[in-house]
Amino acid sequence: LQTRLQAGQGYGNTLKCVLTVYRNESVAGFFKGMSFPLASIAVYSSVVFGVFSNTQRLLSQLRHGHPDPPQAPALTDVALASMVAGFISVGIGTPVDLVKIRLQMQTQPYIEASVKLKPSVPGFPVYRGPIHCFRTVLQKEGIAGIYRGAGAMLLRDVPGYCLYFIPYTLFCGWITPDGCISPNPSSVWLAGGVAGAISWGTATPMDVVKSRLQADGVYLNKYKGTLDCILQSYHNEGFKVFFRGITVNAVRGFPMSSAMFLGYELSLKAMKRDQTETNP
C-alpha cells in the first residue's frame, strides 16, 4: 500500500488503494515483492541494532571509561549511534527496497502523455521474481542502478533512526519503574511502538522520494536524481505529495517496531543470562 500510494497513479486515499489492489490482484497483490525483504530482514535488523548498540557502547566507554555505565545512556551517544546505524543501513537496505518496489510497481500503468515506453508496456510484468529483477537491474544499470535512491534513503534513514532510537530511549526511561535495571516487556512494547510511529511518520517525505526514484526505471526514467524528483513531484502535485502514505507508515510503524524492540531486548536478556550461567 505504501509503495502504491507514494509512487503509483490513481489510488487516492488508503481505503481506495486497498479496494483497488484487492479488486485487480486479489489477496496476492498485498504480498508482492515480499520474498526478498523476508529473506534479508534478519541480517538487516541484526546489522542496524548491532551497529547501534556497539557504537553506543563505544561512545559510552570513551565518555565514562566503561561500556555499560550505571546511569541512563546520554542522548548525545544515542543520537550519534543512531546516525551511524542509519548510514550503515543504506548499504544493505537500498538494493532490497529497490527489488521490492520494482516488483510491486511493474504492472502499474503510467498516466503520462507523450512518453515513449521502452522496452515493455505498462500492465505486463517485466521481472519474473526477485532474483531475476536483481540480475536484470544489475546487467542493465550496473551497481548505480542497484543503489538507485540511496541518497534519498540516506536522507530518510539518518534522521529517521534518530527519531527511532531517541524516542524509544526516552519513553523507556519515563515508563520504567524506579529501581528497575531494565525495562519490562510491556514498557519495551509500548515505547518501541510509539518510537516506530514517530519515526515512520516523520520519515514519510523522503520515503516518498525514495519510492519514486526506485520505481522509476521499470518502463521509463523520469527523474535525474533526488533533487530532480523532489522538484518534479512538487511542481506536478504540490506539497501534499510528500505526505502520501503517511497513515500507512505511522500505523504499520507501531506493531512492527514494537515487535522489533521486544525481540531485541528479550534476545539480549537471554544471551546475557546464558553468558552469566556459563561464566559465573
XYZ file of C-alpha atoms in Angstrom:
280
model
C 0.000 0.000 0.000
C 2.788 2.392 0.938
C 4.556 1.942 -2.413
C 1.360 2.191 -4.476
C 0.247 5.375 -2.699
C 3.658 7.025 -2.988
C 4.764 6.030 -6.486
C 1.569 4.909 -8.232
C -1.198 6.765 -10.014
C -4.926 6.851 -9.358
C -5.037 5.165 -5.944
C -6.404 8.130 -3.989
C -6.602 7.508 -0.259
C -5.635 4.418 1.715
C -9.081 2.788 1.616
C -9.382 3.268 -2.134
C -5.902 1.807 -2.558
C -6.868 -1.289 -0.530
C -10.022 -1.830 -2.580
C -8.253 -1.239 -5.907
C -5.438 -3.675 -5.148
C -7.877 -6.320 -3.938
C -10.210 -5.886 -6.914
C -7.424 -6.025 -9.504
C -4.997 -8.506 -7.924
C -6.887 -10.254 -5.087
C -5.120 -11.011 -1.784
C -1.875 -11.912 -3.581
C -1.479 -8.273 -4.606
C -0.790 -7.277 -0.992
C 2.210 -9.622 -0.813
C 4.059 -8.631 -3.983
C 7.789 -8.263 -3.511
C 7.721 -9.889 -0.063
C 10.262 -12.676 -0.540
C 13.409 -10.537 -0.844
C 12.726 -8.412 2.279
C 11.656 -11.542 4.156
C 14.916 -13.295 3.299
C 17.056 -10.303 4.294
C 15.226 -8.770 7.270
C 17.148 -10.826 9.843
C 20.519 -9.677 8.505
C 19.324 -6.092 8.048
C 17.892 -5.799 11.572
C 20.912 -7.509 13.118
C 23.259 -5.057 11.423
C 21.200 -1.976 12.367
C 20.690 -2.936 16.013
C 24.225 -4.334 16.295
C 25.825 -1.179 14.892
C 23.630 0.994 17.112
C 24.321 -0.885 20.368
C 28.040 -1.331 19.746
C 28.528 2.298 18.693
C 26.664 3.392 21.797
C 28.846 1.155 23.979
C 31.999 2.524 22.333
C 30.905 6.125 22.892
C 29.973 5.310 26.477
C 33.375 3.739 27.053
C 35.117 6.800 25.629
C 32.978 9.053 27.821
C 32.904 7.097 31.094
C 35.697 4.553 30.778
C 33.140 1.717 30.934
C 30.876 0.344 28.165
C 27.861 -0.047 30.493
C 27.603 2.907 32.880
C 25.031 2.560 35.667
C 23.115 5.686 34.651
C 20.854 6.046 31.614
C 22.692 6.466 28.280
C 23.437 10.029 27.221
C 21.119 11.237 24.463
C 24.105 12.538 22.503
C 25.505 8.985 22.450
C 22.108 7.636 21.355
C 21.858 10.261 18.597
C 25.371 9.602 17.252
C 24.868 5.830 17.383
C 21.526 6.261 15.582
C 23.118 8.263 12.773
C 25.855 5.672 12.299
C 23.246 2.898 12.213
C 21.185 4.853 9.672
C 24.215 5.409 7.454
C 25.215 1.713 7.522
C 21.638 0.549 6.913
C 21.577 2.191 3.481
C 24.232 -0.208 2.170
C 22.017 -3.220 2.841
C 18.577 -1.688 2.596
C 18.772 0.106 -0.765
C 19.078 -2.984 -3.029
C 16.391 -4.813 -1.023
C 13.969 -1.893 -1.250
C 14.719 -1.418 -4.941
C 13.815 -5.027 -5.781
C 10.702 -4.900 -3.590
C 9.443 -1.681 -5.169
C 10.225 -2.764 -8.739
C 8.241 -5.973 -8.214
C 5.352 -4.067 -6.637
C 5.196 -1.409 -9.340
C 5.991 -3.351 -12.519
C 2.338 -3.816 -13.517
C 1.226 -0.284 -12.674
C 0.197 1.964 -15.594
C 1.898 5.323 -16.023
C -0.523 8.163 -16.761
C 1.891 10.217 -18.813
C 1.097 11.731 -22.192
C 3.783 11.781 -24.866
C 6.047 9.384 -23.003
C 7.521 6.662 -25.152
C 7.662 3.474 -23.113
C 10.545 1.078 -23.650
C 11.004 -1.811 -23.635
C 7.770 -3.032 -22.057
C 4.179 -1.911 -21.999
C 2.743 -0.989 -18.574
C 0.470 -3.679 -17.238
C 2.748 -6.558 -18.186
C 5.364 -7.905 -15.751
C 8.985 -7.128 -16.550
C 10.546 -9.265 -13.818
C 9.839 -12.942 -13.095
C 10.891 -12.711 -9.462
C 13.354 -11.069 -7.037
C 16.484 -12.799 -8.355
C 15.559 -12.053 -11.963
C 14.808 -8.446 -11.001
C 18.151 -8.020 -9.214
C 20.077 -9.618 -12.086
C 18.252 -7.586 -14.742
C 18.827 -4.260 -12.974
C 22.495 -5.148 -12.395
C 23.016 -6.057 -16.056
C 21.210 -3.035 -17.499
C 22.047 -0.327 -14.963
C 25.094 -1.619 -13.091
C 25.851 -1.019 -9.412
C 24.449 2.509 -9.706
C 21.103 1.000 -10.697
C 21.078 -1.343 -7.703
C 21.722 1.635 -5.427
C 19.230 3.930 -7.134
C 17.561 6.049 -4.460
C 20.426 5.604 -1.977
C 20.750 9.368 -1.494
C 17.070 9.720 -0.630
C 17.284 6.679 1.633
C 20.265 8.232 3.410
C 18.285 11.437 3.973
C 15.415 9.310 5.267
C 17.297 6.871 7.494
C 19.915 9.025 9.239
C 17.364 11.390 10.826
C 14.793 8.584 10.810
C 16.841 6.353 13.091
C 17.497 9.305 15.403
C 13.721 9.659 15.711
C 13.558 5.903 16.244
C 16.105 5.247 18.971
C 15.890 8.573 20.847
C 12.104 8.417 21.493
C 12.491 4.742 22.409
C 15.192 5.574 24.967
C 13.165 8.466 26.390
C 9.876 6.552 26.614
C 11.575 3.540 28.192
C 13.101 5.832 30.808
C 9.774 7.510 31.547
C 7.641 4.381 31.907
C 10.168 2.082 33.588
C 9.578 1.992 37.370
C 12.311 3.490 39.553
C 14.810 0.950 40.776
C 14.450 -1.374 37.763
C 17.694 -2.143 35.965
C 15.995 -2.763 32.607
C 12.529 -2.038 31.189
C 9.875 -4.740 31.421
C 8.387 -6.264 28.226
C 5.241 -4.124 28.318
C 7.339 -0.947 28.582
C 9.526 -2.092 25.700
C 6.465 -2.920 23.590
C 4.823 0.461 24.179
C 7.994 2.530 23.825
C 9.018 0.667 20.666
C 5.600 1.152 19.091
C 5.465 4.885 19.825
C 9.030 5.324 18.526
C 8.169 3.436 15.341
C 5.064 5.531 14.677
C 7.028 8.762 15.205
C 9.970 7.663 13.078
C 7.964 6.359 10.121
C 5.532 9.270 10.235
C 8.273 11.900 10.093
C 10.302 9.936 7.508
C 7.411 9.885 5.013
C 8.501 12.868 2.830
C 11.873 11.328 1.970
C 10.254 7.888 1.823
C 8.027 9.216 -0.966
C 11.075 10.474 -2.863
C 12.929 7.183 -2.377
C 9.942 5.123 -3.546
C 9.526 7.263 -6.659
C 13.203 7.088 -7.562
C 13.304 3.305 -7.153
C 10.030 2.712 -9.013
C 11.337 4.937 -11.796
C 13.093 2.826 -14.387
C 10.712 -0.110 -14.740
C 9.472 1.360 -18.029
C 10.944 4.854 -18.203
C 13.280 7.244 -16.411
C 11.557 10.436 -15.288
C 13.959 11.602 -12.586
C 17.619 12.547 -12.861
C 18.224 12.307 -9.105
C 16.913 13.097 -5.642
C 16.629 16.874 -6.125
C 15.013 16.495 -9.539
C 12.465 14.050 -8.082
C 11.627 16.499 -5.276
C 11.208 19.416 -7.696
C 9.156 17.475 -10.262
C 6.914 15.967 -7.600
C 6.299 19.361 -6.011
C 5.724 21.079 -9.353
C 3.243 18.447 -10.572
C 1.363 17.582 -7.362
C 2.106 20.222 -4.761
C 3.440 19.983 -1.226
C 0.886 17.350 -0.170
C 2.581 14.743 -2.361
C 5.340 14.361 0.247
C 2.826 13.069 2.779
C 1.419 10.289 0.650
C 1.235 7.081 2.637
C 1.837 8.777 5.990
C -1.141 6.997 7.575
C 0.057 3.592 6.397
C 3.604 4.368 7.560
C 2.559 5.526 11.026
C 0.044 2.707 11.565
C 2.400 -0.058 10.452
C 5.278 1.556 12.372
C 3.699 0.803 15.753
C 3.312 -3.013 15.658
C 6.413 -3.521 13.527
C 8.662 -1.557 15.866
C 7.013 -2.991 18.991
C 7.903 -6.486 17.798
C 11.391 -5.403 16.713
C 12.375 -3.781 20.023
C 10.737 -6.515 22.085
C 12.622 -9.209 20.186
C 15.852 -7.218 20.520
C 15.569 -6.641 24.282
C 14.419 -10.192 25.080
C 17.225 -11.650 22.959
C 19.806 -9.512 24.775
C 18.444 -10.601 28.160
C 18.504 -14.265 27.144
C 22.083 -14.046 25.860
C 23.287 -12.177 28.943
C 21.625 -14.773 31.179
C 23.279 -17.606 29.262
C 26.628 -15.856 29.490
C 26.235 -15.408 33.261
C 25.322 -19.060 33.736
C 28.279 -20.164 31.604
C 30.753 -17.809 33.305
C 29.515 -17.326 36.907
